[in-house]
XYZ file of C-alpha atoms in Angstrom:
459
model
C 46.026 8.285 -11.454
C 47.609 10.045 -14.340
C 49.064 13.555 -13.739
C 47.613 16.176 -15.822
C 50.114 18.627 -17.427
C 49.939 22.152 -15.628
C 51.082 25.667 -16.677
C 54.251 26.637 -15.275
C 52.477 29.517 -13.662
C 48.637 30.190 -13.503
C 47.408 33.695 -13.097
C 45.142 34.368 -10.179
C 41.870 36.340 -9.918
C 42.655 39.721 -8.229
C 39.330 39.372 -6.434
C 39.220 35.925 -4.960
C 42.727 34.700 -5.833
C 41.335 31.655 -7.658
C 43.493 30.339 -10.643
C 42.338 31.439 -14.032
C 43.368 30.506 -17.588
C 45.269 32.813 -19.706
C 42.472 33.422 -22.167
C 39.697 33.810 -19.554
C 37.741 37.139 -19.669
C 35.814 36.475 -16.436
C 36.730 34.478 -13.167
C 34.988 31.323 -13.036
C 34.706 31.381 -9.310
C 33.423 34.970 -8.559
C 32.764 36.327 -12.158
C 35.277 39.304 -11.820
C 35.812 40.940 -15.172
C 39.501 40.013 -15.985
C 39.649 42.389 -18.830
C 39.839 45.543 -16.567
C 43.103 44.180 -15.079
C 46.114 46.058 -16.269
C 49.226 44.257 -17.377
C 51.908 44.055 -14.638
C 54.747 46.443 -15.226
C 58.074 45.130 -16.434
C 60.885 44.733 -13.881
C 63.808 46.999 -13.940
C 67.206 45.913 -12.814
C 68.405 47.268 -9.425
C 70.882 49.941 -9.479
C 74.287 49.578 -7.793
C 73.900 51.097 -4.364
C 77.459 52.150 -4.176
C 77.279 54.439 -7.322
C 76.107 54.779 -10.866
C 76.446 51.718 -13.059
C 79.172 52.044 -15.847
C 80.742 49.698 -18.480
C 82.203 46.741 -16.875
C 80.513 47.254 -13.581
C 78.545 44.357 -11.891
C 77.538 41.366 -13.804
C 75.327 41.179 -16.788
C 72.242 38.988 -16.199
C 71.176 36.458 -18.945
C 68.601 37.839 -21.438
C 65.279 36.507 -20.704
C 63.586 34.381 -23.208
C 60.469 35.581 -25.334
C 57.291 35.964 -23.172
C 54.773 33.415 -23.825
C 51.796 31.866 -21.843
C 52.709 28.318 -22.742
C 55.979 28.146 -20.874
C 57.472 30.070 -18.016
C 60.849 31.429 -18.202
C 63.723 29.349 -17.013
C 64.362 30.507 -13.234
C 67.609 32.021 -12.407
C 69.433 30.619 -9.292
C 72.056 32.388 -7.032
C 74.619 29.840 -8.251
C 74.024 30.943 -11.845
C 76.164 33.926 -11.438
C 79.572 34.423 -9.731
C 79.584 36.551 -6.673
C 81.865 37.687 -3.848
C 81.727 37.938 -0.206
C 82.108 41.153 1.883
C 85.712 40.879 1.520
C 85.827 40.651 -2.260
C 86.677 37.079 -2.607
C 84.743 35.000 -5.246
C 82.164 32.669 -3.817
C 82.869 30.071 -6.499
C 86.367 29.329 -7.814
C 85.480 26.799 -10.522
C 82.852 28.233 -12.569
C 79.769 30.484 -12.777
C 77.160 27.945 -12.145
C 76.329 24.416 -10.893
C 76.183 21.614 -13.478
C 73.023 19.564 -13.457
C 73.403 16.580 -11.224
C 76.183 18.124 -9.241
C 76.810 16.496 -5.936
C 74.925 18.301 -3.041
C 76.966 19.722 -0.166
C 76.243 16.713 1.888
C 77.037 14.255 -0.755
C 80.379 12.599 -1.768
C 83.149 15.082 -2.483
C 81.202 18.030 -0.689
C 81.382 19.378 2.705
C 78.809 18.714 5.471
C 76.654 21.626 6.345
C 78.518 23.611 8.899
C 81.840 21.859 7.935
C 85.060 22.996 6.207
C 85.692 22.395 2.558
C 89.129 20.801 2.154
C 91.407 23.566 0.673
C 88.856 25.638 -1.116
C 86.986 27.188 1.933
C 83.570 26.790 0.151
C 81.611 24.207 -1.776
C 82.366 24.133 -5.424
C 78.759 23.874 -6.498
C 77.226 26.318 -3.943
C 77.275 29.927 -3.487
C 77.073 29.446 0.251
C 80.315 29.313 2.243
C 81.125 26.719 4.858
C 84.537 28.037 5.917
C 83.255 29.828 9.124
C 84.554 28.330 12.291
C 82.158 26.253 14.471
C 79.947 28.241 16.881
C 80.718 27.375 20.508
C 78.029 25.704 22.564
C 78.688 28.340 25.270
C 80.218 31.708 25.189
C 82.791 32.652 27.954
C 81.537 35.369 30.370
C 83.275 38.638 31.032
C 85.633 38.234 33.882
C 84.172 39.725 37.200
C 85.362 43.130 38.222
C 87.934 42.634 40.856
C 86.963 45.765 42.817
C 83.949 44.442 44.506
C 85.971 41.525 45.797
C 88.236 43.937 47.554
C 85.383 45.953 49.073
C 85.673 46.259 52.904
C 83.907 43.412 54.784
C 82.756 45.896 57.414
C 79.165 47.044 56.537
C 80.038 50.214 58.586
C 82.558 51.204 55.901
C 80.052 51.060 53.041
C 78.117 53.991 51.700
C 74.560 54.235 53.313
C 73.197 55.455 50.048
C 74.556 53.022 47.349
C 75.586 50.095 49.817
C 78.546 49.301 47.570
C 81.110 52.250 47.602
C 83.922 52.761 50.199
C 83.656 55.589 52.443
C 86.933 57.810 52.320
C 88.500 59.533 55.208
C 86.677 62.707 54.605
C 83.367 60.807 55.224
C 82.141 60.715 51.357
C 81.354 57.748 49.197
C 84.053 57.059 46.603
C 81.396 55.554 44.280
C 78.437 57.910 44.445
C 79.826 60.888 46.415
C 77.232 60.767 49.006
C 78.122 62.340 52.393
C 77.910 59.633 55.204
C 76.278 60.444 58.530
C 78.872 61.295 61.100
C 79.015 59.167 64.270
C 77.755 61.828 66.346
C 74.682 62.774 64.259
C 72.572 60.543 66.517
C 73.925 58.919 69.773
C 71.984 56.912 72.444
C 73.475 55.469 75.621
C 72.506 53.840 78.818
C 74.333 53.357 82.044
C 72.581 51.789 84.842
C 69.419 53.863 85.674
C 70.420 56.846 83.402
C 70.106 57.245 79.718
C 70.892 59.976 77.159
C 70.058 60.718 73.592
C 71.754 63.246 71.195
C 70.637 64.193 67.616
C 72.070 66.688 65.047
C 68.585 68.208 64.492
C 67.133 69.143 61.136
C 69.001 72.404 60.271
C 72.577 71.843 61.433
C 75.264 70.118 59.281
C 76.790 68.468 62.218
C 76.137 67.699 65.882
C 78.015 70.145 68.343
C 76.452 68.634 71.451
C 77.957 65.817 73.582
C 77.136 64.002 76.654
C 78.505 61.622 79.315
C 76.486 59.308 81.591
C 77.441 56.878 84.203
C 76.603 55.249 87.505
C 78.815 54.358 90.458
C 78.492 53.761 94.271
C 79.503 56.047 97.149
C 81.740 54.769 100.002
C 78.992 53.587 101.963
C 77.669 51.412 99.126
C 74.709 53.663 98.020
C 74.148 53.908 94.322
C 74.923 57.205 92.394
C 73.900 58.252 88.877
C 75.269 61.076 86.868
C 74.780 62.980 83.542
C 76.818 65.565 81.877
C 75.485 67.637 78.817
C 77.614 70.068 76.867
C 76.586 72.387 74.039
C 79.326 73.638 71.659
C 79.103 77.497 70.981
C 78.482 77.648 67.172
C 80.369 80.943 66.812
C 83.529 79.543 68.176
C 86.186 77.467 66.430
C 85.712 73.586 66.741
C 82.639 73.733 69.047
C 82.097 69.919 68.478
C 85.609 69.130 69.885
C 84.960 71.466 72.807
C 81.685 69.882 73.984
C 83.247 66.292 73.518
C 86.246 67.184 75.526
C 84.274 68.948 78.355
C 81.765 66.165 78.782
C 84.415 63.361 78.949
C 86.482 65.412 81.444
C 83.511 66.125 83.742
C 82.194 62.577 83.479
C 85.504 61.139 84.419
C 86.097 63.370 87.291
C 82.700 62.615 88.807
C 83.293 58.819 88.446
C 86.524 59.155 90.065
C 85.518 61.681 92.871
C 82.225 60.154 94.114
C 83.667 56.662 95.120
C 86.359 58.433 97.119
C 83.795 60.061 99.315
C 83.798 63.599 97.846
C 80.374 65.353 98.477
C 78.504 65.292 95.163
C 78.155 68.990 95.251
C 81.953 69.491 95.717
C 82.455 66.690 93.135
C 80.295 68.589 90.596
C 82.433 71.719 91.217
C 85.584 69.734 90.418
C 84.119 68.306 87.262
C 83.108 71.607 85.907
C 86.646 73.018 86.567
C 88.178 69.954 84.771
C 85.970 70.462 81.831
C 87.060 73.968 81.575
C 90.598 73.108 81.591
C 90.101 70.389 78.898
C 88.464 73.059 76.663
C 91.338 75.489 77.356
C 93.889 72.885 76.038
C 92.095 72.843 72.673
C 93.224 76.508 72.201
C 96.749 75.900 72.610
C 97.569 75.348 68.869
C 100.862 75.930 67.172
C 101.686 79.273 65.975
C 101.595 78.085 62.390
C 97.975 77.249 62.704
C 97.113 80.689 63.970
C 99.062 82.081 60.988
C 96.867 80.084 58.439
C 93.448 81.111 60.423
C 94.124 84.412 62.234
C 90.339 85.052 62.588
C 89.460 81.791 64.474
C 88.639 82.154 68.064
C 89.100 79.720 70.949
C 86.908 76.561 71.193
C 83.985 77.054 73.621
C 80.882 75.307 75.001
C 78.463 75.201 77.837
C 78.017 72.557 80.417
C 75.293 71.300 82.782
C 75.140 68.138 84.975
C 73.349 66.420 87.586
C 74.140 63.747 90.205
C 71.197 61.623 91.787
C 71.851 59.776 95.100
C 69.092 58.402 97.365
C 67.489 61.528 98.869
C 70.010 63.934 97.213
C 69.893 65.810 93.894
C 72.968 67.952 92.925
C 73.171 70.100 89.792
C 75.730 72.153 88.170
C 76.270 74.420 85.057
C 77.805 77.197 83.045
C 75.807 78.599 80.309
C 72.150 78.195 79.158
C 71.682 74.328 79.264
C 69.094 73.373 81.831
C 67.966 70.864 84.417
C 64.354 70.126 85.175
C 62.595 68.171 88.060
C 59.389 66.301 87.125
C 57.846 64.444 89.885
C 56.160 61.052 89.040
C 52.917 62.401 90.618
C 52.034 64.984 87.995
C 49.662 66.740 90.333
C 52.737 68.114 92.100
C 54.404 71.023 90.582
C 57.521 70.567 88.427
C 60.527 72.939 88.623
C 63.446 74.322 86.676
C 66.646 73.889 88.782
C 69.076 76.021 86.909
C 69.265 79.744 85.851
C 70.641 80.567 82.379
C 73.927 82.561 81.929
C 72.327 84.608 79.025
C 71.401 88.031 78.223
C 67.611 87.454 78.797
C 68.224 86.051 82.308
C 70.312 89.102 83.132
C 67.494 91.382 82.000
C 65.042 89.553 84.014
C 67.392 89.435 87.170
C 67.936 93.198 86.932
C 64.108 93.850 86.666
C 64.409 95.570 83.424
C 62.313 93.113 81.413
C 59.730 90.408 82.150
C 60.761 86.975 81.245
C 58.304 86.834 78.185
C 59.607 90.095 76.966
C 63.418 89.150 77.524
C 63.119 85.753 75.794
C 61.080 87.279 72.882
C 64.240 89.540 72.168
C 66.753 88.720 69.453
C 69.446 88.898 72.019
C 67.764 86.497 74.453
C 70.163 83.403 73.802
C 73.382 85.360 73.770
C 75.262 83.645 76.596
C 77.183 85.518 79.229
C 79.085 82.349 80.530
C 80.899 79.506 78.953
C 83.852 77.207 78.942
C 86.730 78.324 76.933
C 90.090 80.042 76.792
C 88.497 83.497 75.968
C 85.645 83.161 78.663
C 85.238 85.569 81.394
C 86.259 84.502 84.977
C 84.870 80.995 85.585
C 82.210 80.890 87.995
C 80.587 77.312 88.136
C 77.186 77.195 89.601
C 76.197 74.386 91.774
C 73.106 73.549 93.858
C 71.731 70.591 95.854
C 68.072 69.625 96.425
C 66.327 66.977 98.543
C 62.924 66.162 96.777
C 60.426 64.581 98.992
C 59.003 62.293 96.438
C 60.123 60.156 93.425
C 60.332 61.632 89.864
C 62.679 62.259 86.968
C 65.454 64.623 86.290
C 65.770 66.092 82.737
C 69.191 67.467 81.738
C 68.952 69.073 78.229
C 70.458 71.602 75.944
C 68.403 74.633 74.423
C 67.677 72.594 71.509
C 65.010 70.853 73.605
C 63.822 73.593 75.888
C 63.263 76.025 73.142
C 60.242 73.766 72.380
C 59.305 73.256 76.024
C 60.515 76.333 77.951
C 58.692 76.242 81.204
C 58.695 73.438 83.748
C 55.044 72.859 83.214
C 55.615 72.418 79.365
C 58.417 70.056 80.039
C 56.190 67.926 82.349
C 53.542 67.832 79.773
C 55.925 66.131 77.068
C 57.736 63.820 79.560
C 56.164 60.387 79.650
C 54.521 59.264 82.749
C 56.816 56.291 83.043
C 60.031 58.259 82.733
C 61.444 56.962 85.866
C 60.942 53.336 84.741
C 61.938 53.907 80.948
C 64.510 56.672 80.848
C 65.909 55.884 77.411
C 62.380 55.793 75.810
C 61.650 59.113 77.489
C 64.774 60.770 76.125
C 63.878 59.374 72.709
C 60.431 60.950 73.167
C 61.883 64.399 74.139
C 64.221 64.489 71.283
C 61.366 63.453 68.841
C 59.331 66.530 70.258
C 62.118 68.791 69.391
C 62.509 67.380 65.941
C 58.672 67.557 65.404
C 58.781 71.159 66.484
C 61.397 71.993 63.566
C 64.720 70.766 64.967
C 66.474 74.079 64.471
C 69.343 73.229 66.801
C 71.214 70.116 68.012
C 69.264 68.289 70.733
C 70.697 66.459 73.752
C 68.603 64.936 76.499
C 69.536 62.916 79.512
C 66.973 61.395 82.018
C 67.863 60.277 85.541
C 65.099 58.621 87.615
C 65.059 59.888 91.157
C 64.169 57.096 93.520
C 61.866 57.132 96.444
C 63.677 59.140 99.075
C 64.408 57.590 102.418
C 62.043 58.173 105.242
C 62.340 61.441 107.051
C 64.046 63.279 104.119
C 62.937 66.742 103.466
C 63.139 69.466 101.121
C 66.240 71.450 101.089
């Protein structure tokens, strides 16, 4: 089939885009009136973007031929004009344009696409450069940061917030600056039948309570369990150190004295004296330390403890921490076994106020007895009891009993299976204080009191 000659460029109907002849007045497809179509505006050369054009600037484009409908103007190709790259180097070093029939870039004498032109850096008949280096199949990744590789392997040394940074000696994360929980913020411990839990609470920035629990045997082979709870005096210097030193000294003294045959009540007295001496040592600072902090006072704390043996319960205390007795049979009455060394207790003992009035006063918790170098004459309180039924002994600081002050209230919040699950019960009691507001540090120890031997009576 013969090929009909075509116009170089046919106009299109602006309505239906069908081709139209140059002399048509109406579109043969849709009947659109072509006489109303205005002539296209003439193109204007683009101005140089770097500044106004002047004589000799840029390159003069060839003058277009005379317009006419029979033939289209000769198209301009990029290779018709010399050009430069971004560095100002001419793109073609041989001439301004490609000759008809010039060898293609892939043909003889040329460079393969993506290859290098020998000596010229570009194809002589093309405005496209081929002197760029080959692109690698893979790009090298940045070397890994060596710091994570040197991170501590021990998870305990990692920040609890970001889990990546180191924890410095001051207890802060070197990466995010988050303060880390201190070791004593929450402590739980079991020793034989006795368990204890200590928590910082919700308002204090550190835990100034401490405890010691243990179990041993008497010379006749009968078991004995013990618990010591100490509460640092916040207005004193280093109250956390004072409570820790006192609890350790008292616990060690009991564990050493009971197996030797020392009566539990006498052993408790010795333990409180040893605790007081340990706290007094903390006040023996160098004179230079006193010069830098002349307004500091001596470290101080309170102490309370209990020893449980078959048929015998011994308690001892100095300060306002307490011991409660809660029988397993909740129909029997519970009891508070200690008396506070406090302003409120003194008012009640002197008959000047009722207990409700005294503890409602702002001075109620001002203690009148404590362990420390600046304390009054040490008077350890000790007492022994012989309960006639099984139960549980609760040893606690005022961080708990502020939310369960009476023995009846303590009996209500202590789980019924406290004697069988002392650790769980201690957690429950600490949780009760936290739910109530957690205004103070909270420490609780729970000691089961076994079924007493036959014939044992109340003391």
